[in-house]
Protein backbone atom coordinates (compact mmCIF):
# COMPACT_ATOMS: atom_id res chain seq x y z
CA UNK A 1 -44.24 -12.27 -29.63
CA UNK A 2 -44.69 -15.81 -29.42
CA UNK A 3 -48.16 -15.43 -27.84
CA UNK A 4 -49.56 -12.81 -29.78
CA UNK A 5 -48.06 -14.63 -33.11
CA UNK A 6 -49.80 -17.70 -32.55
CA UNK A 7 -52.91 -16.27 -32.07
CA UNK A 8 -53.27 -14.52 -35.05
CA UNK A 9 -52.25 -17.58 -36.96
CA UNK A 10 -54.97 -19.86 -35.21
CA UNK A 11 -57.46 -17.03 -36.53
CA UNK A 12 -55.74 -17.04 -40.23
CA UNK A 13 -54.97 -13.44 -39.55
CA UNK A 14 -51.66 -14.12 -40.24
CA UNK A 15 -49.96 -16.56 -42.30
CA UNK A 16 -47.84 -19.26 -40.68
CA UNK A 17 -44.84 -18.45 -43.29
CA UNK A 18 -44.90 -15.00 -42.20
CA UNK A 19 -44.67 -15.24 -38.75
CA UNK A 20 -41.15 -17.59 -38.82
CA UNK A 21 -39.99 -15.33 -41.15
CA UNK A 22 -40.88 -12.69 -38.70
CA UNK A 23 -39.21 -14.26 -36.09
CA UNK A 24 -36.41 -15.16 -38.18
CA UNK A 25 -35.93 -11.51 -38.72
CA UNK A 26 -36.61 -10.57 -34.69
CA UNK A 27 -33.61 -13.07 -33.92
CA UNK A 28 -31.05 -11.74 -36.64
CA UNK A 29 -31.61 -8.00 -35.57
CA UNK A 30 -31.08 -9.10 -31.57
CA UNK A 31 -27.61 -10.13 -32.08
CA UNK A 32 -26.47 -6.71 -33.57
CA UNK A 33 -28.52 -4.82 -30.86
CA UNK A 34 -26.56 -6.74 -28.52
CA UNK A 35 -23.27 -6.17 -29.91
CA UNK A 36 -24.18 -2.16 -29.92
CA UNK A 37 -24.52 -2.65 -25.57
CA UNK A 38 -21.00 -4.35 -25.50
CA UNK A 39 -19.55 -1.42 -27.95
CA UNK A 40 -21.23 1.11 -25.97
CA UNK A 41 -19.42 -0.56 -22.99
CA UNK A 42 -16.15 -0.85 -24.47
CA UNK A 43 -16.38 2.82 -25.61
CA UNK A 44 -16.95 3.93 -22.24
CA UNK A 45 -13.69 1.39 -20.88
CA UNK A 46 -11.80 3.01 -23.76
CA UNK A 47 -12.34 6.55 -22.60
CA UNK A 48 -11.57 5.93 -18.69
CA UNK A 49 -8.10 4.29 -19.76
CA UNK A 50 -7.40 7.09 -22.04
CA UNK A 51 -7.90 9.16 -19.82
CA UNK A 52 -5.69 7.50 -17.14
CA UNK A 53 -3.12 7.00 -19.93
CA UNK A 54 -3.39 10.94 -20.26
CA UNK A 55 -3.01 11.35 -16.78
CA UNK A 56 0.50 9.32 -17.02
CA UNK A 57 1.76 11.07 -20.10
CA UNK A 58 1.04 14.70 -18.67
CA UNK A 59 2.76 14.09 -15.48
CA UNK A 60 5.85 16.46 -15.12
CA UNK A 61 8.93 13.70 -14.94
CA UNK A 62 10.32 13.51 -11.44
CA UNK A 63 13.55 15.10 -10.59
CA UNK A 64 16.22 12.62 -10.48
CA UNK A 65 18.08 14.27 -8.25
CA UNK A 66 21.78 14.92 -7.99
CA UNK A 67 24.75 14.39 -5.97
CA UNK A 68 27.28 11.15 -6.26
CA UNK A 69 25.96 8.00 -4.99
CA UNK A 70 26.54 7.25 -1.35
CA UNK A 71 26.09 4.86 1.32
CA UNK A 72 23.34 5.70 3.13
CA UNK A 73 23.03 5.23 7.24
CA UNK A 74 19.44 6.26 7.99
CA UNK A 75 19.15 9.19 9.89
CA UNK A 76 16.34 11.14 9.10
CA UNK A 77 15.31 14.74 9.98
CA UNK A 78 12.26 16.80 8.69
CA UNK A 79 12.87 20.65 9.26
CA UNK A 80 9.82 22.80 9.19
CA UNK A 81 7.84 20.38 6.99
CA UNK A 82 4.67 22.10 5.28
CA UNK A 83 2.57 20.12 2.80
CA UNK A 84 -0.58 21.06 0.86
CA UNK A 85 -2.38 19.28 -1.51
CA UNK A 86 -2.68 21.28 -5.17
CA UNK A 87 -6.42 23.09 -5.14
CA UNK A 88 -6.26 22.72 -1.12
CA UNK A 89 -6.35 25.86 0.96
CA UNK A 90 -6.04 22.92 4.43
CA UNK A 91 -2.19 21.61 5.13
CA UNK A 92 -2.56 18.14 5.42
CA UNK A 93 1.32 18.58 7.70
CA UNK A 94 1.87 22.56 9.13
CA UNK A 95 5.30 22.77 10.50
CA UNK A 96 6.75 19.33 11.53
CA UNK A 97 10.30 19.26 12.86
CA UNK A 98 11.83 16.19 14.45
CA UNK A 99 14.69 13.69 13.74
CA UNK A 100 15.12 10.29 13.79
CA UNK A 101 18.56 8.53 15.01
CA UNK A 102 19.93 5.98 12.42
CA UNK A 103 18.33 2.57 13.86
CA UNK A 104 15.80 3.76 16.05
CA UNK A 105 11.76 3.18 15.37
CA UNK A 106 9.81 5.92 15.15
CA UNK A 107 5.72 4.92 15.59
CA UNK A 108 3.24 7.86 14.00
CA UNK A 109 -0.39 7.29 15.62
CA UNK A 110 -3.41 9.53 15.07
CA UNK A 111 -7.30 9.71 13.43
CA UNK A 112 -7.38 9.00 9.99
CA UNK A 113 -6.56 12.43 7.56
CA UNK A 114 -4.18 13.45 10.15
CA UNK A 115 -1.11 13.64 7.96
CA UNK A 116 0.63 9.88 8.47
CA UNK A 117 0.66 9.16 5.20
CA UNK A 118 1.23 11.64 3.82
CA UNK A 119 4.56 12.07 6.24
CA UNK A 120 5.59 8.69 4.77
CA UNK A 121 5.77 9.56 1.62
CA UNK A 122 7.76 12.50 1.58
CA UNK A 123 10.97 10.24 2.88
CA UNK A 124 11.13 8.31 -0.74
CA UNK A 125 10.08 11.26 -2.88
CA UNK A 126 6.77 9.97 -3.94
CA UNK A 127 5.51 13.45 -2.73
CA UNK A 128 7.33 16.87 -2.28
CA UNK A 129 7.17 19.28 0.95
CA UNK A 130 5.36 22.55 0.49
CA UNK A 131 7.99 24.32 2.48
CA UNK A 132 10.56 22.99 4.56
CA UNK A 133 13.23 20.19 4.18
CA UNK A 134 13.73 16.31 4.18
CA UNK A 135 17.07 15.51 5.39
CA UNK A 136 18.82 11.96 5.03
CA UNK A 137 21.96 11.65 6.17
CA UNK A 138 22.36 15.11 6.69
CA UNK A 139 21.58 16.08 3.31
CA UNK A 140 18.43 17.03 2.02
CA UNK A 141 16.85 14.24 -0.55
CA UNK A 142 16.23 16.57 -3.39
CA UNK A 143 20.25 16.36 -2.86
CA UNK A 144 20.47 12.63 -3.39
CA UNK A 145 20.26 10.60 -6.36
CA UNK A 146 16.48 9.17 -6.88
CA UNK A 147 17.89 5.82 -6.80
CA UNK A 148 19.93 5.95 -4.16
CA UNK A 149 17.86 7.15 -1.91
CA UNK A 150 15.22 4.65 -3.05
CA UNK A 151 17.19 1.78 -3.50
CA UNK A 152 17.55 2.39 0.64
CA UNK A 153 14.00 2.63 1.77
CA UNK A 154 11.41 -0.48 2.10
CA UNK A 155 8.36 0.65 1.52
CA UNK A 156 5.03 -0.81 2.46
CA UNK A 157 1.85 1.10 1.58
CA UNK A 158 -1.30 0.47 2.87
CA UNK A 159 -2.73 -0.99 -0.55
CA UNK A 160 -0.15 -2.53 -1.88
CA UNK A 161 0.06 -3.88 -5.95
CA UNK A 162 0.77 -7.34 -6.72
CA UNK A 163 1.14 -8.45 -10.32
CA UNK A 164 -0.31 -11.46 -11.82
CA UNK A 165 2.51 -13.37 -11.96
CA UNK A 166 4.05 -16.22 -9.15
CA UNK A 167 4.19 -14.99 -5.35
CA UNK A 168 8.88 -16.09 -6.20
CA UNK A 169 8.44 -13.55 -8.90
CA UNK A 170 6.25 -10.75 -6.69
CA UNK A 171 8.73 -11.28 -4.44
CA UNK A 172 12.03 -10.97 -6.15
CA UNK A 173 10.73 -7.62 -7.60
CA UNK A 174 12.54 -6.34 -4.27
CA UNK A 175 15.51 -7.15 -5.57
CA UNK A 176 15.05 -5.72 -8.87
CA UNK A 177 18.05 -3.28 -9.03
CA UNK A 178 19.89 -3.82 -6.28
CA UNK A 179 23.56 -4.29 -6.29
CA UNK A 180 24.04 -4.78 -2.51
CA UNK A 181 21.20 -7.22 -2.00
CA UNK A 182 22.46 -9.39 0.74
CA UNK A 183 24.32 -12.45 -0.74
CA UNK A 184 24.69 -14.47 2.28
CA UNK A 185 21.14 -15.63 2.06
CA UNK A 186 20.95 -18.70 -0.50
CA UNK A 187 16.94 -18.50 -0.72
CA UNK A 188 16.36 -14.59 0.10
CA UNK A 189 12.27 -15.18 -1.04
CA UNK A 190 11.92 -18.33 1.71
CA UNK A 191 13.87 -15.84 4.22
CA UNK A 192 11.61 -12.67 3.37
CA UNK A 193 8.47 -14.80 3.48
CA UNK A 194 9.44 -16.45 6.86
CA UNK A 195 10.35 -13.10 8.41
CA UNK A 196 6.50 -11.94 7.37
CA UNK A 197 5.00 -15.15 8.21
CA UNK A 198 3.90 -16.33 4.62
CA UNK A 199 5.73 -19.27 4.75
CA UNK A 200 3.22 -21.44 6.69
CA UNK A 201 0.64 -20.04 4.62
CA UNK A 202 2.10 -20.97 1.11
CA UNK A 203 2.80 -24.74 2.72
CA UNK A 204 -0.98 -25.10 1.71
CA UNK A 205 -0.78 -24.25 -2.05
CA UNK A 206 -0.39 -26.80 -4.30
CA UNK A 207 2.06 -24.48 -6.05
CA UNK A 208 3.46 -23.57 -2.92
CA UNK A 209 6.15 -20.10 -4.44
CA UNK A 210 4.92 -20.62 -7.58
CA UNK A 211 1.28 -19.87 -7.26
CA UNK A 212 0.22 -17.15 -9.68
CA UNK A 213 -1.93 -14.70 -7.42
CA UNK A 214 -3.71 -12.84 -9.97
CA UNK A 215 -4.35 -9.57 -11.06
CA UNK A 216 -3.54 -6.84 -7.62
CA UNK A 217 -3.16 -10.66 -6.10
CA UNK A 218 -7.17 -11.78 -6.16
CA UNK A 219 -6.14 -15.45 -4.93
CA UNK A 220 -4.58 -13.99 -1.74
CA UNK A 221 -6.68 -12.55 1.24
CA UNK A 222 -6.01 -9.22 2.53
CA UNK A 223 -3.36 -10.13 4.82
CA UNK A 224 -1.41 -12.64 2.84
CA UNK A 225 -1.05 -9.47 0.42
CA UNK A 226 0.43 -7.37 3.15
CA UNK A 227 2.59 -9.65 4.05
CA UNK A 228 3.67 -10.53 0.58
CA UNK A 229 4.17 -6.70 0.27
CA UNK A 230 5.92 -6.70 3.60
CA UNK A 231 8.71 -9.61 2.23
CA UNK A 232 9.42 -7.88 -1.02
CA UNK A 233 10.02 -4.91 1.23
CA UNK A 234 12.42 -6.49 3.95
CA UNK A 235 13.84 -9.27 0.89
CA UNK A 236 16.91 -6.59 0.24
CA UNK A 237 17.27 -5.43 4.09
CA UNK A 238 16.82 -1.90 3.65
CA UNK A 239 18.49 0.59 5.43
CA UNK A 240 15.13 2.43 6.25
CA UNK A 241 12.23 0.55 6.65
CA UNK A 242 8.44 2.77 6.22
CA UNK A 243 5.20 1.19 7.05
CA UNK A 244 2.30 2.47 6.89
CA UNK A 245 -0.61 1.13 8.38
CA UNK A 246 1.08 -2.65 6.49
CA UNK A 247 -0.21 -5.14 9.20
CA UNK A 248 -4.00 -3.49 9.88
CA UNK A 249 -5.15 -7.14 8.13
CA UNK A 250 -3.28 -9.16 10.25
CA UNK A 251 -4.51 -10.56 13.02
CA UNK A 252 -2.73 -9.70 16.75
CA UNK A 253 -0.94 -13.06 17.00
CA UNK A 254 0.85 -13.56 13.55
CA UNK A 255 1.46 -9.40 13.69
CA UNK A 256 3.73 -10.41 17.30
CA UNK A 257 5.37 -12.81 15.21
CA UNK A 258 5.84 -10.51 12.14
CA UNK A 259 7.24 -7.89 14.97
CA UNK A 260 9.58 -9.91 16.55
CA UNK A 261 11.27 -10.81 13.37
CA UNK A 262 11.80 -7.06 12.02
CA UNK A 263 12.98 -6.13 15.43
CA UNK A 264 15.70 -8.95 14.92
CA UNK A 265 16.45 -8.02 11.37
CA UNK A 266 16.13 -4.40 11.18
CA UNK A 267 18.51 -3.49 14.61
CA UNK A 268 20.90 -0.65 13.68
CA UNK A 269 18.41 0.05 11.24
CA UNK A 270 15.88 2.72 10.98
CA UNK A 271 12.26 1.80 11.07
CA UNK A 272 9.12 4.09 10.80
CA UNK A 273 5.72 2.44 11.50
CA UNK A 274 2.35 4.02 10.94
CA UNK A 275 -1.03 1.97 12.58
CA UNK A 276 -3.97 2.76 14.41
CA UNK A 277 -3.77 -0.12 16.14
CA UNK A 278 -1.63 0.63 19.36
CA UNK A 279 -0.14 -3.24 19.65
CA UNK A 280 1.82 -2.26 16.86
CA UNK A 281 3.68 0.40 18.34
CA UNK A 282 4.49 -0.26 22.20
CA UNK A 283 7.93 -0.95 21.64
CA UNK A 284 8.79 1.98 19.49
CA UNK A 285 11.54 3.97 20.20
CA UNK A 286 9.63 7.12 20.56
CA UNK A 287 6.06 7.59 19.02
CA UNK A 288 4.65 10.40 17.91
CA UNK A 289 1.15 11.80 17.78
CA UNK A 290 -0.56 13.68 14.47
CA UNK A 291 -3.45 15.60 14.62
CA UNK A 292 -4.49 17.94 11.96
CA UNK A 293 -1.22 18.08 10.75
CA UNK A 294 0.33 19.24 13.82
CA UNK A 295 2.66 16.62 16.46
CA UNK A 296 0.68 17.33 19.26
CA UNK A 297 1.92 14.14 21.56
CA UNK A 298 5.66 12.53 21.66
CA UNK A 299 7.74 10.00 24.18
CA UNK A 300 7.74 6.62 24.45
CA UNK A 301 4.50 4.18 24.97
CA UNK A 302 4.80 4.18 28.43
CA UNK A 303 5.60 8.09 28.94
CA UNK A 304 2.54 9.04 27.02
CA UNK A 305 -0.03 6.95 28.99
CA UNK A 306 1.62 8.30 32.05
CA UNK A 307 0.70 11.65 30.77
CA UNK A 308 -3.07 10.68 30.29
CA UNK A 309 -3.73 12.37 26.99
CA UNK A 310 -5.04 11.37 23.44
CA UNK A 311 -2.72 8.92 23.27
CA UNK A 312 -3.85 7.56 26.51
CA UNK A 313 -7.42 7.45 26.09
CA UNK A 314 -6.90 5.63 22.64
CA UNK A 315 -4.50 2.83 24.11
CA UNK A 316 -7.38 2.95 26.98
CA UNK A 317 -10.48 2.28 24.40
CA UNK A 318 -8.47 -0.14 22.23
CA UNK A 319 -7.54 -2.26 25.21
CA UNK A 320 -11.06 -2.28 26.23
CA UNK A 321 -12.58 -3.20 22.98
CA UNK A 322 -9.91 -6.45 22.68
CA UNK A 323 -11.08 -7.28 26.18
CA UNK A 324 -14.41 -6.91 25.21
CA UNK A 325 -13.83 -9.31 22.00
CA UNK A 326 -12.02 -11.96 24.25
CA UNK A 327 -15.17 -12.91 26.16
């Protein structure tokens, strides 16, 4: 414009007054062209939240459950366990029976879509079995009060959400709630963050407990957000303890720290662990292979490499790709 202005006005073609008004006018009708891209973009924000917001408001309210409140042991059984997706023809679980003895660790290996998450989220209600029952206690959960059964089950999913607030209040939100939260601890958010081995790692902040993390915790890295979500899981020493796949962005030497302590804390308590990586699970109790929705491997770490199946060749491949990476 510029360019093709001035040349006209060297040639008298166009008059000098005219061509500042003309850009004059160019510059006034940018900024409302401008500010029709940004509404155009905030439309198109407004209609994705609506629509979540829909999504929210539609959902059928979850049963609460029934049944007076009780104290809650941790044995867990699943009887026939069928679950389908809505719109899915494929069971992501077909038929899975077995039972867990209050305090032991069950470990639940296999590809990824096999069913383990999906398995760990029928225990706090989050989803409901096709067919077939979820027994705590003896008693299925649909059986239970919501909250009790909740308010008895650390829960650590693989993406877990931090709010933007402090990493003292992030944490505390574990003990939102909870009447029995263990008094004997004076500082239960320095205990829960030294059991997951985010104590060291806060020394380093200026703000040390009081660093705000941001918005689904930005200012942490991937691990330091698993183990945040591990402490405001283990802050009120749950009963039953579920997680799944909640060290994969640790590294191997701080997760053998993070294991030792939840062996210490959680004995007589019952612990289920989902993770590809096999480290994880060596010490469980009994571990269980998922494939296609079917358990088609069980014992104990040492039984099942004895028996040289999946579960073999896996622990086989992973310990050759870590010896591979030490050299």
């Amino acid at each position: 414009v510029l360019w093709l202005g001035g040349l006209r006005v060297i040639d008298e073609s166009l008059s000098l007054g005219a061509f500042v008004a003309f850009n004059a006018y160019l510059i006034r009708m940018s900024r409302p062209l401008m500010m029709l891209g940004r509404m155009v973009d905030e439309f198109q924000r407004s209609i994705a939240s609506l629509a979540r917001i829909e999504a929210v408001i539609d959902h059928p309210p979850e049963d609460r459950g029934s049944g007076a409140d009780r104290c809650i042991t941790g044995e867990i059984e699943l009887r026939d366990v069928s679950f389908t997706f809505p719109g899915d023809d494929t069971p992501v679980l077909d038929r899975i029976s077995l039972r867990i003895p209050a305090g032991d660790t069950l470990a639940i290996v296999g590809r990824v879509g096999s069913g383990k998450s999906t398995l760990a989220r029928l225990l706090p209600r989050l989803l409901e079995p096709t067919t077939g029952e979820v027994l705590v206690d003896g008693t299925p959960v649909q059986q239970m009060p919501l909250a009790t059964l909740r308010s008895a089950i650390g829960y650590v999913p693989q993406d877990s959400f931090l709010f933007s607030e402090t990493i003292r209040e992030n944490l505390s939100i574990g003990l939102d709630g909870v009447s029995d939260s263990p008094s004997s601890r004076p500082e239960p958010v320095e205990w829960a963050a030294g059991i997951s081995q985010l104590a060291g790692d806060l020394e380093d902040f200026p703000a040390g407990y009081e660093t705000m993390v941001g918005e689904r915790g930005v200012t942490l890295s991937g691990g330091q957000k698993q183990r945040a979500a591990l402490a405001r899981a283990v802050i009120r020493e749950p009963r039953i303890l579920v997680l799944d796949d909640a060290l994969a962005s640790v590294d191997t030497h701080t997760e053998e720290r993070i294991l030792k302590s939840l062996r210490e804390i959680m004995k007589a308590r019952t612990t289920i662990v989902i993770a590809h990586r096999l480290s994880t699970v060596r010490d469980a109790d009994r571990i269980i292979l998922l494939n296609d929705g079917h358990i088609t491997e069980s014992g104990t770490h040492d039984e099942l490499v004895a028996k040289g199946g999946r579960y073999a060749d896996m622990y086989r491949r992973q310990n050759l790709t870590q010896e591979l990476g030490d050299l």
